[in-house]
Amino acid sequence: MNQPTKTRITNLLIAYLITFVIYNLGHFAPSDILLGGIFVIVYQLLKKRDMLGNMGENALAMRHLRLASALDEKRLKRTTFILAIIFTLSYIIYAGSAFCADLDNALFASVYNVATSLGVFAIFYISINMVLRYMVQPRQNTVSRAKAFNIKGWLLYSLVIFMAIIPMLLLNFPGTMTVDSFYQLNQARGIVPYSDHHPWVHTLLIKIFFNLGYMLSGNVTVGIGTYSIMQMLIVALTVGYATASIEEISGSKKGSLIILVGFIICPYNLAYSITMWKDIIFSAFVLLLTITLYRIYVMQIPLKAKDTIIFSISGLMMCLLRHNGFYAYVLTLGIIILSEFIKYIKTRKDILKKHSYNTEQLRQLFYIFLATIGIVFIINHPIQSAFNVEQGDYAHNLAIPLQQIGRTVMYNGEITDIEYEQLEKINSLQYIHNNYIPGGADNMIQWLVAGDSAYFENHKGEYFRLWLAVGLRNPISYLEAFLEQTKGYYTTMMPEQIAYYGILENKDKLDNFPIIGLRWRIKINEICDKIQNVVPIYAILYSMGACFLILIMCAAGKIYKKQYTMLYVYLPYFALTLSIIIATPLVADLRYAYPLMLAMPTLLAMTMTRDS
């Protein structure tokens, strides 16, 4: 091992130890993204120390300085400043209540708040500037020419992922099931009527593979296990495809390694792969859509039959496997088609570039978009009606407004007597005083569902006006309710719910039958469930909000470099996050943001492996 490599490893260890001391003595949450900023600063300071000490003889350092001088410092500082503001505001939402310690004096508390906020801003500004400088600095083209897609490589990478999941299945056979899983399985088995509360198409997938296993064995456990294996295959093939695609596009194995390691080192990926939830297969298809967008628009690989098929199927499944997926798909494709159409119009006006735009590709994309919306409409309406699929409760779409009303009632906000009477027509307000929980809308949803929901359905306009009027008089209460309900998806907050391991207690007496590790199963599951609580910086990989902030930084880097088509790749995740914070029932449930978490290693590989 040569000296520079040893020095890098030593500096990484030292930087981590310093960060760990700050984490341990400062009582930080292990997922705190501030620790990531501190780690980057400490490591870069150590690196600068070594570079300055060897400036006269270190050619690498001289090259770094030459490249850095080519950067547009003004634009870089402006980009850094905007990002630091965003990160600081996010951090204030996350931990602002702790800024003023236990001070009661308003003046002292304000000074404490300002000083702490400025300190947080400084840490983010310095660390973000260092990361951006690395991301956007000019590089020599060291990437080899793109290879042809390697089918054998895809299958090999898929096998690696599948083999990584198998121990989790064998420890928890036939898989993991929660309340939502039992509800869908009972529909698949014909025990209860079909409902679209969870997407009907996913229930049909459960039905197909459960029935296959049950038909072959006559055993419910084997039926559940058959579905788990099917889901494992979809996840493995999808992540394997992402890995092989990055290798094909970049001509390098570095990006492939990022994806494989990124998947395997997060136990929730392994646990989710055997969990009977719609979110898992949905996330896999969003990843497929993302890869195709990257191939078409960033790498400008001509649209082939394979890409057309993958893009069409992944988009359709994105719309059918989760209700908010449809809105995210429409927003994503709508922005891309509009952007490409504007680009086409501009190209037509430029005589020199008249024939340079691929109109056939835009036409194909538009047709796929229209066909997808049409098929989704047919499945969700006439076909579901033909199969007597019941619609889910409308109240689940109103998590945020219900929490805002609930908080205003709970803390005796400004509500008129007439408005109180109007709310009492739905259900008792004493229920709100007894059951309102910031960040958890289930109780407020239940307040509506268990009350006179039919009356509400028939007077939606009146209650919309009531919600608006109360909000205009209590804007702070509404804002606080919104932040409390959504902050887990855009701050460094740790998730309140991550993964389950095994079949939860149920009235059908279904249980796990571990194939291996019966004596170690509970301990291994416990380690997988809690490892993020004791390992700082690594735990950032568990925070949906922290990963979203990193995605914003990646997007800012591409905007700085004027590589705007890369934003198409990030669009599905911005759209999904927007759809989540509009109607999330839980403040920080990792499964809701799992598309971003599953795709994060791939997005980083796409961002960093090549100047797109």
Coordinates of C-alpha atoms in Angstrom, one line a residue:
M1 CA 0.0 0.0 0.0
N2 CA 1.6 3.3 -1.0
Q3 CA 1.9 6.3 1.3
P4 CA -0.9 8.5 -0.2
T5 CA -3.4 5.7 0.3
K6 CA -2.3 5.1 3.9
T7 CA -2.6 8.8 4.6
R8 CA -6.1 8.9 3.2
I9 CA -7.2 6.0 5.4
T10 CA -5.5 7.5 8.4
N11 CA -7.2 10.8 7.9
L12 CA -10.6 9.1 7.4
L13 CA -10.1 7.3 10.7
I14 CA -9.0 10.4 12.6
A15 CA -11.9 12.4 11.1
Y16 CA -14.4 9.7 12.1
L17 CA -13.0 9.5 15.7
I18 CA -13.3 13.3 16.1
T19 CA -16.9 13.2 14.8
F20 CA -17.7 10.3 17.1
V21 CA -16.5 12.2 20.2
I22 CA -18.7 15.2 19.2
Y23 CA -21.6 12.8 18.6
N24 CA -21.1 11.0 21.9
L25 CA -20.5 14.1 24.1
G26 CA -23.0 16.3 22.3
H27 CA -25.9 13.9 22.5
F28 CA -26.6 14.0 18.8
A29 CA -29.0 11.6 17.1
P30 CA -26.8 9.2 15.1
S31 CA -28.6 10.1 11.8
D32 CA -27.9 13.8 12.4
I33 CA -26.6 15.2 9.1
L34 CA -24.7 17.9 11.0
L35 CA -22.3 15.1 11.9
G36 CA -21.8 14.4 8.2
G37 CA -20.9 18.1 7.7
I38 CA -18.4 18.0 10.7
F39 CA -16.9 14.8 9.3
V40 CA -16.3 16.4 5.9
I41 CA -14.8 19.5 7.4
V42 CA -12.4 17.7 9.7
Y43 CA -11.3 15.3 6.9
Q44 CA -10.8 18.1 4.4
L45 CA -8.8 20.1 7.0
L46 CA -6.5 17.1 7.5
K47 CA -6.2 16.7 3.8
K48 CA -5.3 20.3 3.3
R49 CA -2.7 20.0 6.0
D50 CA -1.0 17.2 4.2
M51 CA -1.3 19.0 0.8
L52 CA 0.3 22.2 2.2
G53 CA 3.1 20.2 3.8
N54 CA 4.0 18.6 0.5
M55 CA 3.1 21.5 -1.9
G56 CA 6.5 21.6 -3.4
E57 CA 6.7 18.0 -4.4
N58 CA 3.1 16.8 -4.6
A59 CA 2.0 17.0 -8.2
L60 CA -1.5 15.8 -7.3
A61 CA -2.0 18.8 -5.0
M62 CA -0.8 21.2 -7.7
R63 CA -3.3 19.7 -10.2
H64 CA -6.1 20.1 -7.7
L65 CA -5.2 23.8 -7.2
R66 CA -5.1 24.3 -11.0
L67 CA -8.5 22.7 -11.5
A68 CA -10.0 24.6 -8.6
S69 CA -8.9 27.9 -10.1
A70 CA -11.0 27.1 -13.2
L71 CA -14.2 27.2 -11.2
D72 CA -16.6 30.1 -11.3
E73 CA -16.1 31.1 -7.6
K74 CA -19.0 33.6 -7.6
R75 CA -21.5 31.1 -8.9
L76 CA -20.1 28.4 -6.6
K77 CA -20.5 30.7 -3.5
R78 CA -24.0 31.7 -4.5
T79 CA -25.0 28.0 -5.0
T80 CA -23.4 27.1 -1.7
F81 CA -25.1 30.0 0.1
I82 CA -28.6 28.9 -1.2
L83 CA -28.0 25.3 -0.2
A84 CA -26.7 26.3 3.2
I85 CA -29.8 28.3 3.8
I86 CA -32.0 25.3 2.8
F87 CA -30.0 23.0 5.0
T88 CA -30.1 25.4 8.0
L89 CA -33.9 26.0 7.7
S90 CA -34.3 22.2 7.6
Y91 CA -32.1 21.8 10.7
I92 CA -34.0 24.5 12.6
I93 CA -37.3 22.7 11.9
Y94 CA -35.6 19.5 13.1
A95 CA -33.9 20.7 16.2
G96 CA -34.8 24.4 16.7
S97 CA -36.5 23.8 20.1
A98 CA -33.1 22.8 21.5
F99 CA -31.2 25.9 20.3
C100 CA -32.0 28.1 23.3
A101 CA -31.3 25.4 25.9
D102 CA -33.3 26.0 29.1
L103 CA -33.3 29.8 28.9
D104 CA -36.5 31.5 30.0
N105 CA -35.4 35.1 29.2
A106 CA -36.7 36.0 25.8
L107 CA -33.7 38.2 24.9
F108 CA -31.1 35.6 26.0
A109 CA -33.1 32.9 24.2
S110 CA -33.1 35.0 21.0
V111 CA -29.4 35.6 21.2
Y112 CA -28.8 31.9 21.8
N113 CA -31.1 31.0 18.8
V114 CA -29.3 33.4 16.5
A115 CA -25.8 32.4 17.5
T116 CA -26.7 28.7 17.2
S117 CA -28.3 29.2 13.8
L118 CA -25.3 31.1 12.5
G119 CA -23.0 28.3 13.8
V120 CA -25.2 25.7 12.0
F121 CA -25.1 27.8 8.8
A122 CA -21.3 28.1 9.0
I123 CA -20.9 24.3 9.3
F124 CA -23.2 23.6 6.4
Y125 CA -21.7 26.4 4.3
I126 CA -18.2 25.1 4.7
S127 CA -19.0 21.4 4.3
I128 CA -21.4 22.0 1.3
N129 CA -18.8 24.2 -0.4
M130 CA -16.2 21.4 0.0
V131 CA -18.5 18.8 -1.4
L132 CA -19.7 21.0 -4.3
R133 CA -16.2 21.9 -5.1
Y134 CA -15.4 18.2 -5.5
M135 CA -18.6 17.6 -7.5
V136 CA -18.2 20.4 -10.0
Q137 CA -14.4 20.7 -10.5
P138 CA -13.2 20.0 -14.1
R139 CA -11.8 16.5 -14.5
Q140 CA -9.7 14.8 -17.0
N141 CA -11.8 12.3 -19.0
T142 CA -10.6 9.1 -17.3
V143 CA -13.8 7.1 -18.0
S144 CA -13.5 4.4 -20.6
R145 CA -16.0 4.2 -23.5
A146 CA -19.4 2.9 -22.7
K147 CA -19.8 -0.9 -23.1
A148 CA -22.7 -2.8 -24.5
F149 CA -25.3 -3.9 -22.0
N150 CA -24.0 -7.1 -20.4
I151 CA -26.9 -9.5 -19.8
K152 CA -24.6 -12.0 -18.0
G153 CA -23.4 -9.2 -15.8
W154 CA -27.0 -8.2 -15.0
L155 CA -27.9 -11.7 -14.0
L156 CA -24.7 -12.0 -11.9
Y157 CA -25.4 -8.8 -10.1
S158 CA -29.0 -9.8 -9.6
L159 CA -27.8 -13.1 -8.1
V160 CA -25.5 -11.3 -5.7
I161 CA -28.5 -9.2 -4.5
F162 CA -30.8 -12.2 -4.3
M163 CA -28.2 -14.2 -2.3
A164 CA -27.8 -11.3 0.1
I165 CA -31.6 -11.4 0.8
I166 CA -31.9 -15.2 1.2
P167 CA -30.6 -15.3 4.8
M168 CA -33.2 -12.8 5.8
L169 CA -36.0 -15.0 4.3
L170 CA -34.6 -18.2 5.9
L171 CA -34.5 -16.5 9.3
N172 CA -38.0 -15.2 9.0
F173 CA -39.7 -17.7 6.6
P174 CA -42.2 -17.2 5.0
G175 CA -41.6 -13.5 5.2
T176 CA -42.8 -10.4 7.1
M177 CA -46.5 -9.4 7.4
T178 CA -48.1 -6.4 9.2
V179 CA -51.7 -5.3 9.6
D180 CA -51.7 -3.9 6.0
S181 CA -50.4 -7.3 4.7
F182 CA -53.1 -9.3 6.5
Y183 CA -55.7 -6.9 5.1
Q184 CA -54.5 -7.5 1.5
L185 CA -53.9 -11.2 1.9
N186 CA -57.5 -11.7 3.2
Q187 CA -58.8 -9.9 0.1
A188 CA -56.5 -12.1 -2.1
R189 CA -57.9 -15.2 -0.3
G190 CA -61.5 -14.1 -0.8
I191 CA -62.1 -13.7 2.9
V192 CA -63.1 -10.0 2.7
P193 CA -64.2 -8.0 -0.3
Y194 CA -61.7 -6.2 -2.6
S195 CA -60.8 -2.7 -1.6
D196 CA -58.7 0.0 -3.3
H197 CA -57.5 1.3 0.1
H198 CA -54.3 -0.5 -0.9
P199 CA -53.9 -0.6 -4.7
W200 CA -56.0 -3.4 -6.2
V201 CA -53.3 -4.4 -8.7
H202 CA -51.0 -5.2 -5.9
T203 CA -53.6 -7.3 -4.2
L204 CA -54.0 -9.2 -7.4
L205 CA -50.2 -9.9 -7.5
I206 CA -50.5 -11.2 -3.9
K207 CA -53.4 -13.4 -5.1
I208 CA -51.5 -14.8 -8.1
F209 CA -48.4 -15.9 -6.2
F210 CA -50.1 -16.9 -3.0
N211 CA -52.5 -19.1 -5.0
L212 CA -49.5 -20.6 -6.9
G213 CA -47.7 -21.6 -3.7
Y214 CA -50.9 -22.8 -2.0
M215 CA -52.0 -24.8 -5.1
L216 CA -48.6 -26.7 -5.1
S217 CA -48.5 -27.3 -1.3
G218 CA -52.0 -26.8 0.2
N219 CA -50.2 -24.8 2.9
V220 CA -50.8 -21.1 3.7
T221 CA -47.2 -20.6 4.8
V222 CA -45.8 -21.8 1.5
G223 CA -48.3 -19.5 -0.3
I224 CA -46.9 -16.5 1.6
G225 CA -43.4 -17.7 1.0
T226 CA -44.0 -17.9 -2.8
Y227 CA -45.1 -14.3 -2.8
S228 CA -42.0 -13.3 -0.8
I229 CA -39.7 -15.1 -3.3
M230 CA -41.4 -13.4 -6.2
Q231 CA -40.9 -10.0 -4.6
M232 CA -37.2 -10.8 -3.8
L233 CA -36.7 -11.6 -7.5
I234 CA -38.2 -8.3 -8.6
V235 CA -36.0 -6.4 -6.2
A236 CA -32.9 -8.3 -7.1
L237 CA -33.5 -8.1 -10.9
T238 CA -34.2 -4.3 -10.6
V239 CA -31.2 -3.5 -8.5
G240 CA -29.1 -5.8 -10.7
Y241 CA -30.3 -4.0 -13.8
A242 CA -29.4 -0.6 -12.2
T243 CA -25.9 -2.0 -11.4
A244 CA -25.3 -3.4 -14.9
S245 CA -26.7 -0.2 -16.5
I246 CA -24.4 2.0 -14.6
E247 CA -21.5 -0.2 -15.6
E248 CA -22.6 -0.2 -19.3
I249 CA -23.0 3.6 -19.3
S250 CA -19.9 4.6 -17.4
G251 CA -17.6 1.8 -18.6
S252 CA -16.4 1.5 -15.0
K253 CA -17.2 -0.8 -12.0
K254 CA -17.0 2.0 -9.4
G255 CA -20.6 3.0 -9.8
S256 CA -21.6 -0.7 -9.7
L257 CA -19.8 -1.1 -6.5
I258 CA -21.6 1.9 -5.0
I259 CA -25.0 0.4 -5.8
L260 CA -24.3 -3.1 -4.6
V261 CA -22.7 -2.0 -1.3
G262 CA -25.3 0.7 -0.8
F263 CA -28.1 -1.9 -1.0
I264 CA -26.5 -4.6 1.2
I265 CA -25.2 -2.5 4.1
C266 CA -28.7 -1.3 4.9
P267 CA -30.6 -4.1 6.6
Y268 CA -33.9 -2.4 5.9
N269 CA -33.4 -3.3 2.2
L270 CA -33.1 -6.9 3.0
A271 CA -36.1 -6.8 5.4
Y272 CA -38.3 -4.9 3.0
S273 CA -37.5 -7.4 0.2
I274 CA -39.5 -10.1 2.1
T275 CA -42.2 -7.7 3.5
M276 CA -45.7 -7.9 1.9
W277 CA -46.1 -4.2 1.2
K278 CA -47.0 -2.4 -2.0
D279 CA -44.1 0.1 -1.4
I280 CA -41.4 -2.5 -2.2
I281 CA -42.4 -3.4 -5.8
F282 CA -43.5 0.2 -6.4
S283 CA -40.0 1.4 -5.5
A284 CA -38.4 -1.1 -7.8
F285 CA -40.4 0.1 -10.8
V286 CA -39.7 3.8 -9.9
L287 CA -36.0 2.8 -10.0
L288 CA -36.4 1.2 -13.5
L289 CA -38.1 4.4 -14.7
T290 CA -35.2 6.5 -13.4
I291 CA -32.6 4.4 -15.1
T292 CA -34.4 4.7 -18.5
L293 CA -34.6 8.5 -18.1
Y294 CA -30.9 8.5 -17.4
R295 CA -30.1 6.4 -20.4
I296 CA -32.3 8.5 -22.8
Y297 CA -31.8 12.1 -21.7
V298 CA -28.5 12.2 -19.8
M299 CA -26.4 9.7 -21.8
Q300 CA -28.5 10.3 -25.0
I301 CA -28.6 6.6 -25.8
P302 CA -31.1 6.1 -28.7
L303 CA -34.4 4.7 -27.5
K304 CA -34.3 1.0 -28.2
A305 CA -37.1 -1.6 -28.0
K306 CA -35.8 -2.8 -24.6
D307 CA -35.9 0.8 -23.1
T308 CA -39.3 1.4 -24.6
I309 CA -40.7 -1.7 -23.0
I310 CA -39.1 -1.1 -19.6
F311 CA -40.1 2.6 -19.6
S312 CA -43.7 1.7 -20.4
I313 CA -44.1 -1.1 -17.9
S314 CA -42.3 0.8 -15.1
G315 CA -44.4 3.9 -15.6
L316 CA -47.6 1.9 -15.7
M317 CA -46.7 0.0 -12.5
M318 CA -45.6 3.3 -10.8
C319 CA -49.2 4.6 -11.4
L320 CA -50.9 1.4 -10.3
L321 CA -48.9 0.2 -7.3
R322 CA -49.4 3.3 -5.1
H323 CA -52.0 6.0 -5.3
N324 CA -49.6 8.9 -5.1
G325 CA -47.4 7.3 -7.8
F326 CA -49.9 8.3 -10.4
Y327 CA -49.6 12.0 -9.5
A328 CA -45.8 11.8 -9.3
Y329 CA -45.7 10.1 -12.7
V330 CA -48.0 12.7 -14.3
L331 CA -45.9 15.6 -12.8
T332 CA -42.6 14.0 -13.8
L333 CA -43.6 13.2 -17.4
G334 CA -45.5 16.4 -17.8
I335 CA -42.5 18.5 -16.9
I336 CA -40.2 16.4 -19.1
I337 CA -42.5 16.5 -22.1
L338 CA -43.1 20.2 -21.8
S339 CA -39.4 20.9 -21.4
E340 CA -38.5 18.8 -24.4
F341 CA -41.3 20.4 -26.5
I342 CA -39.9 23.9 -25.6
K343 CA -36.4 22.6 -26.6
Y344 CA -37.9 21.4 -29.9
I345 CA -39.5 24.7 -30.6
K346 CA -36.3 26.6 -30.0
T347 CA -34.4 24.1 -32.2
R348 CA -36.8 24.7 -35.0
K349 CA -36.2 28.4 -34.9
D350 CA -32.5 27.8 -35.2
I351 CA -31.8 27.0 -38.9
L352 CA -28.4 25.6 -38.0
K353 CA -29.9 23.1 -35.6
K354 CA -33.1 22.4 -37.5
H355 CA -32.5 18.7 -37.9
S356 CA -30.6 18.0 -34.6
Y357 CA -33.7 17.3 -32.4
N358 CA -35.0 13.8 -32.2
T359 CA -38.7 14.4 -32.7
E360 CA -39.5 10.7 -33.0
Q361 CA -38.3 10.1 -29.4
L362 CA -40.5 13.0 -28.1
R363 CA -43.5 11.6 -30.0
Q364 CA -42.9 8.2 -28.6
L365 CA -42.6 9.5 -25.0
F366 CA -45.9 11.5 -25.5
Y367 CA -47.7 8.4 -26.8
I368 CA -46.4 6.3 -23.9
F369 CA -47.6 9.0 -21.5
L370 CA -51.1 9.1 -22.9
A371 CA -51.4 5.3 -23.2
T372 CA -50.3 5.0 -19.5
I373 CA -52.9 7.5 -18.3
G374 CA -55.6 5.8 -20.4
I375 CA -54.8 2.3 -19.1
V376 CA -54.7 3.5 -15.5
F377 CA -58.1 5.1 -15.9
I378 CA -59.6 1.9 -17.4
I379 CA -58.2 -0.3 -14.7
N380 CA -59.0 2.1 -11.8
H381 CA -62.6 2.7 -12.9
P382 CA -64.5 0.4 -15.3
I383 CA -62.5 -2.7 -14.5
Q384 CA -62.5 -2.2 -10.7
S385 CA -66.2 -1.5 -10.8
A386 CA -66.8 -4.7 -12.7
F387 CA -65.0 -6.6 -9.9
N388 CA -66.9 -4.7 -7.2
V389 CA -63.7 -3.1 -5.7
E390 CA -64.6 -0.8 -2.9
Q391 CA -63.0 2.6 -2.8
G392 CA -60.9 3.5 0.2
D393 CA -62.0 6.0 2.9
Y394 CA -61.8 9.6 1.6
A395 CA -60.5 10.7 5.0
H396 CA -57.1 9.2 4.3
N397 CA -56.5 12.0 1.7
L398 CA -57.1 14.6 4.3
A399 CA -54.3 13.9 6.8
I400 CA -52.8 17.4 6.7
P401 CA -56.1 19.4 6.9
L402 CA -57.3 17.2 9.7
Q403 CA -54.1 17.6 11.7
Q404 CA -54.3 21.4 11.2
I405 CA -57.9 21.5 12.5
G406 CA -57.0 19.1 15.3
R407 CA -54.0 21.2 16.5
T408 CA -56.1 24.4 16.5
V409 CA -58.8 22.7 18.5
M410 CA -56.3 21.0 20.9
Y411 CA -54.6 24.2 21.8
N412 CA -57.7 26.4 21.9
G413 CA -57.1 28.4 18.8
E414 CA -59.4 31.1 17.5
I415 CA -62.5 29.2 16.4
T416 CA -66.0 30.7 16.4
D417 CA -69.0 29.0 18.1
I418 CA -70.6 28.4 14.7
E419 CA -67.4 26.6 13.5
Y420 CA -67.3 24.5 16.7
E421 CA -71.0 23.5 16.1
Q422 CA -70.1 22.6 12.5
L423 CA -67.2 20.4 13.6
E424 CA -69.4 18.7 16.3
K425 CA -71.8 17.6 13.6
I426 CA -69.0 15.2 12.4
N427 CA -67.8 13.9 15.8
S428 CA -67.2 15.0 19.4
L429 CA -64.4 17.5 19.8
Q430 CA -63.6 15.9 23.2
Y431 CA -62.2 13.0 21.1
I432 CA -59.6 15.4 19.6
H433 CA -58.6 16.7 23.1
N434 CA -58.1 13.1 24.2
N435 CA -56.4 11.7 21.1
Y436 CA -54.7 14.3 19.0
I437 CA -51.0 13.4 18.4
P438 CA -48.6 15.7 16.5
G439 CA -47.0 13.9 13.6
G440 CA -49.6 11.0 13.6
A441 CA -52.8 11.7 11.7
D442 CA -54.4 8.2 12.2
N443 CA -56.4 9.5 15.3
M444 CA -57.7 12.5 13.4
I445 CA -58.6 10.3 10.4
Q446 CA -60.4 8.0 12.8
W447 CA -62.2 11.0 14.2
L448 CA -63.7 11.6 10.8
V449 CA -64.2 7.9 9.8
A450 CA -65.9 7.0 13.1
G451 CA -68.1 10.1 13.1
D452 CA -70.7 11.2 10.6
S453 CA -68.5 10.8 7.5
A454 CA -71.6 10.7 5.3
Y455 CA -72.6 14.2 6.4
F456 CA -69.0 15.4 5.7
E457 CA -69.1 13.8 2.2
N458 CA -72.3 15.7 1.4
H459 CA -71.0 19.0 2.7
K460 CA -67.4 19.1 1.5
G461 CA -67.6 22.6 0.2
E462 CA -68.8 23.9 3.6
Y463 CA -65.9 22.2 5.4
F464 CA -63.4 23.4 2.9
R465 CA -64.5 27.0 3.6
L466 CA -64.4 26.2 7.4
W467 CA -60.8 24.9 7.1
L468 CA -59.8 27.9 5.1
A469 CA -61.4 30.4 7.5
V470 CA -59.9 28.8 10.6
G471 CA -56.5 28.7 8.9
L472 CA -56.6 32.5 8.1
R473 CA -57.1 33.2 11.8
N474 CA -54.6 30.6 13.0
P475 CA -51.8 30.5 10.4
I476 CA -49.1 29.7 13.0
S477 CA -51.1 26.7 14.3
Y478 CA -51.6 25.4 10.7
L479 CA -47.9 25.9 9.9
E480 CA -46.8 24.1 13.1
A481 CA -49.2 21.2 12.3
F482 CA -47.9 20.9 8.8
L483 CA -44.2 20.9 10.0
E484 CA -44.9 18.4 12.7
Q485 CA -46.7 16.1 10.3
T486 CA -44.1 16.3 7.4
K487 CA -40.6 17.1 8.8
G488 CA -39.4 13.5 8.7
Y489 CA -39.2 13.8 4.9
Y490 CA -37.1 16.9 4.5
T491 CA -35.1 17.2 7.8
T492 CA -32.4 15.0 9.3
M493 CA -34.9 13.3 11.6
M494 CA -34.6 9.6 12.2
P495 CA -37.6 7.6 11.0
E496 CA -40.1 6.6 13.7
Q497 CA -40.9 3.4 11.8
I498 CA -38.4 1.5 9.8
A499 CA -38.9 -2.2 9.2
Y500 CA -40.5 -5.2 10.8
Y501 CA -39.1 -8.7 11.1
G502 CA -41.4 -11.6 10.8
I503 CA -45.2 -12.0 11.0
L504 CA -46.9 -9.8 13.6
E505 CA -49.4 -11.3 16.0
N506 CA -52.7 -11.9 14.2
K507 CA -56.1 -13.5 14.6
D508 CA -55.4 -16.0 11.9
K509 CA -52.6 -17.5 14.0
L510 CA -50.1 -17.2 11.1
D511 CA -46.5 -17.4 12.3
N512 CA -42.9 -17.7 11.2
F513 CA -41.2 -21.0 10.7
P514 CA -37.4 -20.2 10.5
I515 CA -35.5 -22.5 8.3
I516 CA -32.1 -21.5 9.8
G517 CA -30.9 -19.7 12.9
L518 CA -33.9 -20.4 15.1
R519 CA -31.7 -19.8 18.2
W520 CA -30.1 -16.6 16.8
R521 CA -33.1 -15.3 14.9
I522 CA -34.3 -12.8 17.5
K523 CA -30.8 -11.5 18.2
I524 CA -30.0 -11.1 14.5
N525 CA -33.3 -9.3 13.8
E526 CA -32.6 -7.0 16.8
I527 CA -29.2 -6.1 15.5
C528 CA -30.6 -5.4 12.1
D529 CA -33.3 -3.3 13.7
K530 CA -31.1 -1.2 15.9
I531 CA -27.7 -0.9 14.2
Q532 CA -28.4 2.6 13.0
N533 CA -29.0 3.8 16.6
V534 CA -25.3 3.3 17.5
V535 CA -23.4 4.1 14.4
P536 CA -23.2 7.9 13.5
I537 CA -23.0 9.1 9.9
Y538 CA -23.9 5.6 8.7
A539 CA -27.3 6.3 10.2
I540 CA -27.8 9.2 7.7
L541 CA -28.6 6.4 5.2
Y542 CA -31.7 5.8 7.3
S543 CA -33.0 9.4 7.4
M544 CA -35.3 10.1 4.5
G545 CA -35.0 13.8 5.0
A546 CA -31.2 13.7 5.1
C547 CA -31.1 11.7 1.8
F548 CA -33.6 14.2 0.3
L549 CA -31.2 17.1 1.3
I550 CA -28.3 15.2 -0.4
L551 CA -30.5 14.9 -3.5
I552 CA -31.1 18.7 -3.5
M553 CA -27.3 19.2 -3.3
C554 CA -26.8 16.8 -6.2
A555 CA -29.3 18.7 -8.2
A556 CA -27.6 22.0 -7.3
G557 CA -24.3 20.7 -8.5
K558 CA -25.8 19.8 -11.9
I559 CA -27.5 23.2 -12.2
Y560 CA -24.1 24.8 -11.5
K561 CA -22.6 22.8 -14.3
K562 CA -25.6 23.6 -16.5
Q563 CA -26.3 19.8 -17.0
Y564 CA -30.0 20.4 -16.8
T565 CA -31.1 17.0 -18.3
M566 CA -29.8 15.3 -15.1
L567 CA -32.7 17.0 -13.3
Y568 CA -35.0 14.7 -15.2
V569 CA -33.5 11.8 -13.3
Y570 CA -34.2 13.4 -9.9
L571 CA -37.7 14.5 -10.9
P572 CA -39.6 11.3 -9.8
Y573 CA -38.2 11.6 -6.3
F574 CA -39.0 15.3 -5.9
A575 CA -42.5 14.6 -7.2
L576 CA -43.0 11.7 -4.9
T577 CA -41.7 13.7 -1.9
L578 CA -44.1 16.5 -2.7
S579 CA -47.0 14.0 -2.9
I580 CA -46.0 12.5 0.4
I581 CA -45.9 15.8 2.4
I582 CA -49.3 16.8 0.9
A583 CA -51.0 13.8 2.5
T584 CA -48.7 11.7 4.8
P585 CA -50.5 10.1 7.8
L586 CA -47.1 9.6 9.6
V587 CA -44.3 12.1 10.2
A588 CA -41.4 9.7 9.5
D589 CA -42.2 6.3 8.1
L590 CA -39.4 5.0 6.0
R591 CA -41.6 2.9 3.8
Y592 CA -43.3 6.0 2.4
A593 CA -40.0 7.4 1.1
Y594 CA -38.6 4.0 0.2
P595 CA -38.4 4.8 -3.5
L596 CA -35.7 7.4 -2.7
M597 CA -33.9 5.2 -0.2
L598 CA -33.7 2.3 -2.6
A599 CA -32.6 4.5 -5.5
M600 CA -30.1 6.6 -3.4
P601 CA -27.0 4.5 -4.3
T602 CA -27.9 4.5 -7.9
L603 CA -28.6 8.3 -7.9
L604 CA -25.2 8.9 -6.3
A605 CA -23.5 6.6 -8.8
M606 CA -25.2 8.5 -11.7
T607 CA -24.2 11.8 -10.2
M608 CA -20.6 11.0 -9.5
T609 CA -19.3 8.3 -11.9
R610 CA -19.3 10.5 -14.9
D611 CA -19.7 14.1 -16.1
S612 CA -23.1 13.7 -17.6

